[in-house]
XYZ file of C-alpha atoms in Angstrom:
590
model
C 107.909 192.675 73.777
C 106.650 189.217 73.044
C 102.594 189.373 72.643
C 100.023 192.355 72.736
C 96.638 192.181 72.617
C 94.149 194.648 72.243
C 90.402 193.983 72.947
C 87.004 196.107 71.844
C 84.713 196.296 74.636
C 81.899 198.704 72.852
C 80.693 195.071 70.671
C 77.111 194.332 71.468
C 76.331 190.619 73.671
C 75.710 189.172 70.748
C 78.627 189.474 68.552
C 80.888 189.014 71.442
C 84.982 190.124 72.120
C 86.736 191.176 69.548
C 90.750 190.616 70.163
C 93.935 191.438 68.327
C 96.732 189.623 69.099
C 100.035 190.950 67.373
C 103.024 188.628 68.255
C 106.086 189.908 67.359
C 109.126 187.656 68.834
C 107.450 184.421 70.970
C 110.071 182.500 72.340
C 109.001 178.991 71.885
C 111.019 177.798 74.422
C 108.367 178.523 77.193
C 106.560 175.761 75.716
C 109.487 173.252 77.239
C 108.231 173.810 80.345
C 104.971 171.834 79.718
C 106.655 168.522 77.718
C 107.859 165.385 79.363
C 111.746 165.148 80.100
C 113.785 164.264 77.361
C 111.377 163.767 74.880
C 112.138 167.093 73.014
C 113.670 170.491 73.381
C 112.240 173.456 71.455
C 114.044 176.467 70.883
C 113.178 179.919 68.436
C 110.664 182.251 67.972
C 106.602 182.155 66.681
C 105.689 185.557 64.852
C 102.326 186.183 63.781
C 98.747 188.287 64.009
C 95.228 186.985 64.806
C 91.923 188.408 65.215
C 89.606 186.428 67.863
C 85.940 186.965 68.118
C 84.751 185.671 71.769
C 81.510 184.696 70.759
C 79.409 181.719 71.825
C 81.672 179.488 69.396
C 85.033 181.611 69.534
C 86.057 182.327 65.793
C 90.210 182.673 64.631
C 91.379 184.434 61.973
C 95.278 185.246 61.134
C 98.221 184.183 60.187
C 101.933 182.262 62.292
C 105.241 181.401 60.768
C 108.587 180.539 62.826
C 111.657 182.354 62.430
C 114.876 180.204 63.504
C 113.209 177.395 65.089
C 114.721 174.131 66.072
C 113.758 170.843 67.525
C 116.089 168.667 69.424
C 115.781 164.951 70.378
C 117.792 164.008 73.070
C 116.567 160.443 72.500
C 118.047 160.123 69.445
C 120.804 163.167 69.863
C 119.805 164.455 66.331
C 118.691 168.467 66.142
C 115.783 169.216 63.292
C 115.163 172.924 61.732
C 111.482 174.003 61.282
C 110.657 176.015 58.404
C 107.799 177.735 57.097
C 106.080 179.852 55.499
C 102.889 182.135 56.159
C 100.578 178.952 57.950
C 97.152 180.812 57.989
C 94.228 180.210 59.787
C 90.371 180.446 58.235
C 87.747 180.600 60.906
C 89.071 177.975 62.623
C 91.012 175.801 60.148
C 94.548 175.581 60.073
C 96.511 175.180 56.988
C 99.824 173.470 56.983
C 100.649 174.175 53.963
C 104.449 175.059 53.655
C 105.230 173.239 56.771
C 108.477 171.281 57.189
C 111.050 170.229 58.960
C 115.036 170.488 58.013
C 117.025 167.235 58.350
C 120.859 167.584 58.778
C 121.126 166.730 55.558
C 119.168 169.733 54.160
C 116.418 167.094 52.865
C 112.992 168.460 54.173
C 110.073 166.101 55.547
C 106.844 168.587 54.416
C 103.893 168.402 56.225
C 100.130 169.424 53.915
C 97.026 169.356 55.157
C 94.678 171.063 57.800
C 93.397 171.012 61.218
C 90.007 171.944 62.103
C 89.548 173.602 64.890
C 85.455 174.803 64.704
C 84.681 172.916 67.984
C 87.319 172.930 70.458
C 86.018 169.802 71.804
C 86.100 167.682 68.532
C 89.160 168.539 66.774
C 89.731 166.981 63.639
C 93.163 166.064 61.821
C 93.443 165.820 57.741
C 97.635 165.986 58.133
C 100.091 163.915 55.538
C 103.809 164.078 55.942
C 106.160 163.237 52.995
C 109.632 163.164 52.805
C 112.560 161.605 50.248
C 116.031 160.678 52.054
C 115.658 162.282 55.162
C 118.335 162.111 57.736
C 116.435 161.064 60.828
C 119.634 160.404 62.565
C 123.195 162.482 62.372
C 124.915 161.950 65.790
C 129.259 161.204 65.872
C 130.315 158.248 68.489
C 130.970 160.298 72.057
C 130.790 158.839 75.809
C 127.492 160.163 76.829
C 125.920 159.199 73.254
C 122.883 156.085 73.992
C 122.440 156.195 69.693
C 125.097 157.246 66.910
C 125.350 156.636 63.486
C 123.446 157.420 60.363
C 120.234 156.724 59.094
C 117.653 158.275 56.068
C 114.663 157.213 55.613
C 111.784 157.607 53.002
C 108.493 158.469 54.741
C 104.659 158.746 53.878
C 102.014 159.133 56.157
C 98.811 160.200 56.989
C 96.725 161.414 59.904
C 92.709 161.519 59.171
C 89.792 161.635 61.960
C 89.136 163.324 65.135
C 91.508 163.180 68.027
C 90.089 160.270 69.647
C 89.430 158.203 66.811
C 92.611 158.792 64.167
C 93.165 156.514 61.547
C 97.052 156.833 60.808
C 98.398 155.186 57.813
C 102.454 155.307 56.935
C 105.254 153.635 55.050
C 108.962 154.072 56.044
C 111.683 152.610 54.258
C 115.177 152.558 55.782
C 117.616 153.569 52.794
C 121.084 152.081 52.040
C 124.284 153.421 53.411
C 122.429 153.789 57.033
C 124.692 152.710 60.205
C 123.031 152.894 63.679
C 124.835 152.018 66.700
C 122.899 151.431 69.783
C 125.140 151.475 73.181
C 123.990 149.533 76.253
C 125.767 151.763 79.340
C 123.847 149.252 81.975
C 125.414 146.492 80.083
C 124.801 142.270 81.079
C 128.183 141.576 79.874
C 130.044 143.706 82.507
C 129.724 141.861 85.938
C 128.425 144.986 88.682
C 128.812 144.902 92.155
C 125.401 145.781 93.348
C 123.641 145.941 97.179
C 121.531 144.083 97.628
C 118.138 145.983 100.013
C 118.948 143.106 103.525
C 116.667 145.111 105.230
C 113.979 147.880 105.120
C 112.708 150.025 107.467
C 109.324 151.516 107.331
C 107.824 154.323 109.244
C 104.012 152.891 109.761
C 102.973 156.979 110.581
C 104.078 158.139 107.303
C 100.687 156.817 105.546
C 101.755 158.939 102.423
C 105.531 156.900 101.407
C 103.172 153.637 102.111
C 100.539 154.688 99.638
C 103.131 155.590 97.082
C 104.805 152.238 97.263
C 101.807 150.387 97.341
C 99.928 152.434 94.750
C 100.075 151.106 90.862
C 98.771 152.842 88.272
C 96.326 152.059 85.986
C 98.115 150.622 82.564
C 97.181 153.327 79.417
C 95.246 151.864 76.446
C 94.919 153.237 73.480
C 91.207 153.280 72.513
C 89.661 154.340 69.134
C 92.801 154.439 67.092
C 93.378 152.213 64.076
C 96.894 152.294 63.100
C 98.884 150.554 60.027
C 102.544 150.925 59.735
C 104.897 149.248 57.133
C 108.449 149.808 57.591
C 110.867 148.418 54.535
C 114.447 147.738 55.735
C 117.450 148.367 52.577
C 119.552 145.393 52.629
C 122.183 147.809 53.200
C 121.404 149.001 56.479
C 123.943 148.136 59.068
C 122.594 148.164 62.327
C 125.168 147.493 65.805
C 124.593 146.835 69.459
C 127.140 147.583 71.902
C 126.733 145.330 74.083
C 129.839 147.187 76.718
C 130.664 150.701 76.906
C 133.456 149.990 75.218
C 132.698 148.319 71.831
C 134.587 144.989 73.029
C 131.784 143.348 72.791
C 129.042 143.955 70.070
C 126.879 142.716 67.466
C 127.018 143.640 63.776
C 124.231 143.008 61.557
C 123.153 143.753 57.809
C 120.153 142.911 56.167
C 116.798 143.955 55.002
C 113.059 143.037 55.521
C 109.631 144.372 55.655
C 108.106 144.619 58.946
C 104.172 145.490 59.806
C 102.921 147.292 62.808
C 99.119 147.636 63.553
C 96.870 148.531 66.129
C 93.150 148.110 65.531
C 90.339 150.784 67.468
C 89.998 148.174 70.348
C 93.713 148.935 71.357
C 94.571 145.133 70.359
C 98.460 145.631 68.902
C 99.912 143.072 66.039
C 103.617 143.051 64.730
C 104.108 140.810 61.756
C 107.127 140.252 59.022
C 110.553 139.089 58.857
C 113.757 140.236 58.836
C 116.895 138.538 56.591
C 120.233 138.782 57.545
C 122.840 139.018 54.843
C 125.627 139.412 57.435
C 127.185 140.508 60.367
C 129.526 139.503 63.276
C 128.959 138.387 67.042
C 132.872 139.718 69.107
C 132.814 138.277 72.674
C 135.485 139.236 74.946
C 135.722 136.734 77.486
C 138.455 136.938 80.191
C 141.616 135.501 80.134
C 140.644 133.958 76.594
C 141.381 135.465 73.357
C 138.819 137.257 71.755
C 135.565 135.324 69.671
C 134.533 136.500 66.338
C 131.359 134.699 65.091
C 130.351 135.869 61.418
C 126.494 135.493 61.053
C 126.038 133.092 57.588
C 123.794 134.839 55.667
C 120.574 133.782 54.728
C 119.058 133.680 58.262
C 116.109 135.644 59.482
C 114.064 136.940 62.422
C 110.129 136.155 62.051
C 107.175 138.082 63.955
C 103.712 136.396 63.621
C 102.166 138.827 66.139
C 103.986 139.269 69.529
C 106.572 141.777 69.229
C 108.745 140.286 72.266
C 108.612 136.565 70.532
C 109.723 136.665 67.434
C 111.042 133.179 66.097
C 114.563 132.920 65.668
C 116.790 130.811 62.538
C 120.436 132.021 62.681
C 123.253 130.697 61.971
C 127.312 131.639 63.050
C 130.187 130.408 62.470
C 133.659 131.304 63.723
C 137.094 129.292 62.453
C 139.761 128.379 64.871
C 143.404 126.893 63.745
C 144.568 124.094 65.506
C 147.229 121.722 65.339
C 146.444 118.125 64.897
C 149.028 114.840 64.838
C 148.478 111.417 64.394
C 148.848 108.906 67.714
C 151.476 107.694 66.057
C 153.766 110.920 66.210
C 154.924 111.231 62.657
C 153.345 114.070 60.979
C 151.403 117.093 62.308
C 149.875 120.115 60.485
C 147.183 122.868 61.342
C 143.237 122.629 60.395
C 140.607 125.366 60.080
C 137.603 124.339 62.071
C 134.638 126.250 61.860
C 132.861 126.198 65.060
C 129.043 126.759 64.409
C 126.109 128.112 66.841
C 122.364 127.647 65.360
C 119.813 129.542 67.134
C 116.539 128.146 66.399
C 112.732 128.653 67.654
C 111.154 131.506 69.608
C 112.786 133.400 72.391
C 110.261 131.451 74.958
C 111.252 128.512 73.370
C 115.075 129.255 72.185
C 117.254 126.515 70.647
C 120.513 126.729 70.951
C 122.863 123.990 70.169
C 126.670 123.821 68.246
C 128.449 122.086 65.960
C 132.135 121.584 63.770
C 133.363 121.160 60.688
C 136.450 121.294 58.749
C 136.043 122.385 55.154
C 139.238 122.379 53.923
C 140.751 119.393 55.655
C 138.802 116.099 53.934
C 140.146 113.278 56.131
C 139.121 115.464 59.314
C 135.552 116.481 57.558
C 135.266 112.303 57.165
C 135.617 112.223 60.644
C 133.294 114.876 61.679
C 130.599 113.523 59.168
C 130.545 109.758 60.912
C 130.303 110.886 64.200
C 126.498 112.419 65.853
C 125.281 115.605 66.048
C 126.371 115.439 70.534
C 129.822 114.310 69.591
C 129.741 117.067 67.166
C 128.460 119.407 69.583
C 131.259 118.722 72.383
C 134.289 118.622 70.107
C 132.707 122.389 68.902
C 132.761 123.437 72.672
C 136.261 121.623 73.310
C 137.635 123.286 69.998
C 135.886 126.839 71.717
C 137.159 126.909 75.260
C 140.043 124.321 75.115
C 141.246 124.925 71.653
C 141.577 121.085 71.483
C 140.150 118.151 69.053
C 140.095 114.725 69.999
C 138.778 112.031 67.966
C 139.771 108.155 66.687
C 143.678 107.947 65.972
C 144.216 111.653 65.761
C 145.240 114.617 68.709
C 145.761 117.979 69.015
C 148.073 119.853 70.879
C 146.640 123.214 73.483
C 148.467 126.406 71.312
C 148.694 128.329 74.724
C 152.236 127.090 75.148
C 153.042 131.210 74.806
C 150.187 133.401 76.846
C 152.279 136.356 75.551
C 151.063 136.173 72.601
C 147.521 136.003 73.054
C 148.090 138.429 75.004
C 149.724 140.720 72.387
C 146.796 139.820 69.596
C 143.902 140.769 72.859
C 145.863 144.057 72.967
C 146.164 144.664 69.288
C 142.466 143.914 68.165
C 141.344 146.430 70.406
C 143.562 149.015 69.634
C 142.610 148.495 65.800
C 138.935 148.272 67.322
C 138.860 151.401 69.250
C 141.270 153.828 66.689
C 140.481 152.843 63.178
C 137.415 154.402 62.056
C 135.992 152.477 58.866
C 137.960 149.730 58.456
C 138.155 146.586 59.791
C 141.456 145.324 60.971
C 142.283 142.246 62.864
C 145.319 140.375 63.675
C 146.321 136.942 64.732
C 149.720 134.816 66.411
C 149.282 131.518 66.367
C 152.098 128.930 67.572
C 152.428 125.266 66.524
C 154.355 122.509 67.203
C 154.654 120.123 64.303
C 156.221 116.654 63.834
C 157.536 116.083 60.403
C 159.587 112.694 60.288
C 159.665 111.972 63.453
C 161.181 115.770 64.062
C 159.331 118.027 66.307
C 159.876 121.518 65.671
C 158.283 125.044 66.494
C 156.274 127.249 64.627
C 154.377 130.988 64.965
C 152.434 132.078 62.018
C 151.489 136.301 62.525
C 148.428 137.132 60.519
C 146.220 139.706 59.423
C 142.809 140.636 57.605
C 141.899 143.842 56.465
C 138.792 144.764 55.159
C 137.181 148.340 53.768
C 133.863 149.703 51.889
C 134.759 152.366 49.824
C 131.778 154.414 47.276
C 129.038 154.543 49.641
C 129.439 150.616 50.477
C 129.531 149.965 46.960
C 133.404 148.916 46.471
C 134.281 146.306 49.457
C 137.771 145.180 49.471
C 139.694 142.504 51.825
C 143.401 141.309 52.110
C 144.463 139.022 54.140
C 148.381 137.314 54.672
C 150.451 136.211 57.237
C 153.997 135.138 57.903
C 155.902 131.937 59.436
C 158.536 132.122 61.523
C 159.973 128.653 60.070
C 160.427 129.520 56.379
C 163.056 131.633 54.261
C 162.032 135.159 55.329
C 162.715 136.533 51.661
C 160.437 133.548 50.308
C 157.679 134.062 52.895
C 157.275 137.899 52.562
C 157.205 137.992 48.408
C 154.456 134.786 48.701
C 152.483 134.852 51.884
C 152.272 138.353 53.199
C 149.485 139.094 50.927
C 147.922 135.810 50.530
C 144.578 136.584 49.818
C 142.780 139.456 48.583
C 139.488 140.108 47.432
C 137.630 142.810 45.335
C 133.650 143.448 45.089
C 132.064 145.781 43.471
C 128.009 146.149 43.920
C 125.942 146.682 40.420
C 122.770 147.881 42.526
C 122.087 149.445 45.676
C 120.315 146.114 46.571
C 122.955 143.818 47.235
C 121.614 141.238 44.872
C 124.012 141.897 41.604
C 127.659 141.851 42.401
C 131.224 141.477 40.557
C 134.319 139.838 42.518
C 137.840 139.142 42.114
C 139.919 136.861 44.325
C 142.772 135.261 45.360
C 142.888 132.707 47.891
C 145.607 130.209 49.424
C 144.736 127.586 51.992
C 145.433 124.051 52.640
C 143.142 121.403 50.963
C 144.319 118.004 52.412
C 147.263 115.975 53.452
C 147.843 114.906 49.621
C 147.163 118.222 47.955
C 149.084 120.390 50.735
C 148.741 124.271 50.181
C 146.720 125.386 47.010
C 146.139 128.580 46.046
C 143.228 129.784 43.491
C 142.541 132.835 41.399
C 139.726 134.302 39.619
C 136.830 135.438 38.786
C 132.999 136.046 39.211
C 129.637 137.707 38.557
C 126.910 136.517 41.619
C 123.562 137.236 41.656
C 120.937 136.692 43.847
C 116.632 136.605 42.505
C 113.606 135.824 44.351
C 111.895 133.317 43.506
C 108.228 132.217 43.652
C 108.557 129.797 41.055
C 111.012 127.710 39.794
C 109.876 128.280 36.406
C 110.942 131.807 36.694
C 114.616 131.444 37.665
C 114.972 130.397 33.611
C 112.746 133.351 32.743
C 115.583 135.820 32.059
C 113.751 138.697 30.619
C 110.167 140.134 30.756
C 108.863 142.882 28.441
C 107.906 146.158 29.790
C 104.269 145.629 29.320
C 103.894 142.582 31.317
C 105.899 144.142 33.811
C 103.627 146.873 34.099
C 101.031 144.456 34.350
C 102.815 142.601 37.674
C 103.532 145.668 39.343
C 99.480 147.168 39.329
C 98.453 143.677 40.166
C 100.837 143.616 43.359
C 99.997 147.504 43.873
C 96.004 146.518 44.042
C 96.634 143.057 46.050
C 98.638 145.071 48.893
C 95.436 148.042 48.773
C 93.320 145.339 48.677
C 94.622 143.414 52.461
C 94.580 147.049 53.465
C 91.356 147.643 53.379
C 90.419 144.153 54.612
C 92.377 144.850 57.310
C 90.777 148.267 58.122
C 86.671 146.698 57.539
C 87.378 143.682 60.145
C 88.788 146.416 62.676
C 85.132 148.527 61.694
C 83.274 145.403 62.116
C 84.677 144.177 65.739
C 84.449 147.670 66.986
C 80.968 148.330 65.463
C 78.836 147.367 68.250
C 81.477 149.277 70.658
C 81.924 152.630 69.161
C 80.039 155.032 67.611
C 82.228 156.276 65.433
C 81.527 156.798 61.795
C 83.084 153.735 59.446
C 86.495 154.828 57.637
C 86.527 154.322 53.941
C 89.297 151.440 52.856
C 92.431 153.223 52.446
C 93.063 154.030 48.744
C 96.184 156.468 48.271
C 97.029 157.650 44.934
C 100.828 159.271 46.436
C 101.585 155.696 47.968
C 100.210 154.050 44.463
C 102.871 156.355 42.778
């Protein structure tokens, strides 16, 4: 037994039907049925009791609450609880009071409000959802999986109007800690086989398949809705892209922003904000060629002025290749880090793309660089890519592919650290030389490796790094090179702006100074600035602190509301719905 209802027929005309509708176990699954594929699947059971009076405006009295209810997203593979308790209806009006849904975290996203329901064809919405940490996304790597990863979120929001004229207002911020992995399965890396339609054949009596192909639907606009959305990104978020099946290739980024998303009662959409990168990595898995790590320099950002699908582009990444480089002359040789750069500049209609190389920590090489132009520059960076070559004014390099083993071998083990080590990033490299040293040539492999973990909630991040030469006193090389240089970080604040790190690094400064290594210490931190002025401003006191945050609190209420009237006053001559107050919220204030 799932529903009974019991009706009085004895009522006079004009006080209409009187029903009672007991409902002791509804399974909401039947509701499935009537929601689009793999938007959501509902399973549990509705229990309540409701008295209905079938007059000329039907009246609803009573009382509903769920018992074991869940709601799955197959979008984002993540399965929600919903909880309540006693939701009771008043002639008409529902109140959500006690409403909420169950993260998998056990955080709860409430829901208050009410929903009036006096005329069924005017329904009005006073909703507001709050929530504090909330685990929108709880979903281990697997095969099938399009989304996995972590991610909480703070959300407020608010529903007001009637159903064809809401005004929605929300804020979501994306905590730290979150790490989302998105997985392309119809991938552009992989190179697909596909047929291609030679020929067609059409049956001219079937009237119906013609119509169908021929037949476009009208686009859907969304009319009478005025929509703001601010979404604030934690610095700390680590978001990936997959760009194989595999994990091969991907992109890594971390960073933080606030982002804007409106849509005004004409159905006229605007995206607007930016969002800074404070890291990341570009791996490219080319064939035949090694793989190519590109770390993303921080400090770079994606801007949207409007058009969600052109946003304007300024990033910058840099990946360093060791070559070895001799003199024309034949006497001496040694091995330079070059940093092969890519800047991506300008809008995605109008996309930049150009390269560039360097050499830090060789200064008669960076001389070179630095006197020649920006296209020289740009095709020694795609010889030093492809070739693994530089070329320039009374120096050579030699091509370190004389082994393909071992590129081979360093391929292989990348991916198996890739593919088996869960949180922590391990990488290897074999590198062979051949050096002249007074007038001697001689052979040389160097085996190398980085590793790199965040321990404490991405709040400890250590790195060591060391390798080993096959041409040097194996008891000498293991107690100084194999751990060569190590690194320790440890985050004050959750916003990646206040940070303590020990180091120790080797590497080779020049032909004079040879191999150097350096130790210490240091305390970085990063401020926003508007003003010079304020970088020497060390300390405020709490009242004038106070004073900066209400002003900023009113000036963001403030383009709110602006934003809201010049929606009311295009759409005035339009619409006929009633103007909507400026948005003032005393929980968002708070």
């Amino acid at each position: 037994e799932v529903m009974t209802v019991q009706s009085d027929t004895t009522a006079s005309a004009g006080e209409g039907m009187q029903l009672e509708v007991a409902i002791p176990a509804f399974p909401i699954a039947v509701a499935n049925a009537f929601l689009p594929p793999d938007v959501a699947d509902l399973s549990g059971i509705l229990k309540g009791q409701m008295h209905l009076n079938l007059a000329k405006a039907p009246l609803i009295d009573g009382w509903l609450c769920m018992d074991s209810t869940r709601i799955e997203v197959p979008m984002i593979g993540t399965a929600f609880g919903l909880v309540s308790d006693t939701v009771s209806i008043r002639q008409n009006k529902i109140e959500l009071e006690g409403l909420a849904l169950t993260a998998p975290n056990g955080q709860k996203l409430r829901l208050s409000g009410n929903a009036d329901l006096y005329d069924f064809s005017d329904i009005s919405l006073d909703v507001r959802a709050d929530a504090s940490d909330f685990q929108v996304i709880n979903v281990p790597r697997n095969r099938k999986s399009t989304l996995f990863g972590k991610a909480n979120v703070d959300l407020h929001a608010s529903v007001k109007g009637l159903l064809d004229a809401l005004t929605v207002r929300g804020h979501v911020n994306l905590l730290g800690g979150t790490e989302v992995t998105y997985v392309m399965h119809d991938s552009p890396m992989d190179l697909q086989n596909k047929p291609q339609n030679v020929v067609t054949f059409v049956s001219f009596q079937d009237t119906t398949r013609l119509y169908e192909d021929n037949y476009a639907p009208a686009s859907l606009k969304i009319g009478g809705m005025d929509l703001l959305a601010n979404l604030e990104i934690n610095e700390d978020a680590r978001m990936s892209i997959f760009l194989s099946e595999d994990g091969n290739n991907r992109i890594s980024l971390q960073g933080g922003g606030n982002l804007t998303y409106t849509v005004n009662p004409l159905g006229d959409t605007r995206f607007a904000g930016r969002y800074t990168l404070s890291g990341g990595t570009v791996r490219y898995n080319p064939p035949i060629i090694s793989s190519k790590v590109f770390n993303i320099v921080r400090g770079g950002y994606v801007d949207w002025t409007g058009n969600m699908l052109d946003p304007a582009l300024n990033i910058t990444a840099v990946e360093t290749v060791r070559t070895n480089v001799s003199t024309d002359d034949g006497n001496n040789s040694r091995p330079v880090n070059f940093n092969v750069s890519i800047y991506i500049r300008n809008t995605l209609n109008d996309l930049s793309i150009t390269f560039d190389l360097s050499a830090p920590e060789d200064l008669t090489i960076q001389n070179q660089l630095t006197s020649m132009t920006a296209e020289q520059r740009s095709v020694q960076a795609m010889n030093m890519l492809i070739y693994n070559t530089y070329s320039a004014p009374g120096t050579s390099s030699s091509n370190n592919t004389a082994n393909p083993l071992n590129s081979f071998i360093q391929k292989e083990l990348n991916q198996w650290a890739q593919n088996n080590l869960k949180g922590v990033d391990l990488s290897f490299g074999i590198d062979t030389y051949n050096t002249v040293a007074a007038g001697a040539e001689s052979s040389r492999t160097d085996y190398s490796y980085k590793v790199s973990k965040s321990l404490f909630n991405n709040q400890v991040r250590a790195v060591i790094g060391g390798k080993y030469s096959s041409d040097s006193d194996p008891n000498e090389n293991l107690k100084e090179n194999l751990v060569d240089d190590i690194s320790l970080e440890y985050m004050f604040s959750r916003r990646d702006n206040m940070f303590l790190k020990v180091f120790r690094h080797t590497g080779y400064e020049s032909i004079l100074e040879g191999e150097i290594t350096e130790t210490g210490f240091g305390f970085v931190t990063r401020k926003k600035l508007l003003r010079l002025r304020d970088l020497f401003r060390l300390t405020r006191n709490r009242q004038e602190r106070q004073e900066n945050r209400e002003k900023r609190k009113e000036k963001k209420i403030s383009e709110m509301g602006n934003r809201v009237q010049n929606a009311q006053d295009t759409s005035r001559n339009v619409t006929t719905q009633p103007m909507v107050e400026p948005l003032r919220n005393t929980e968002y204030e708070k």
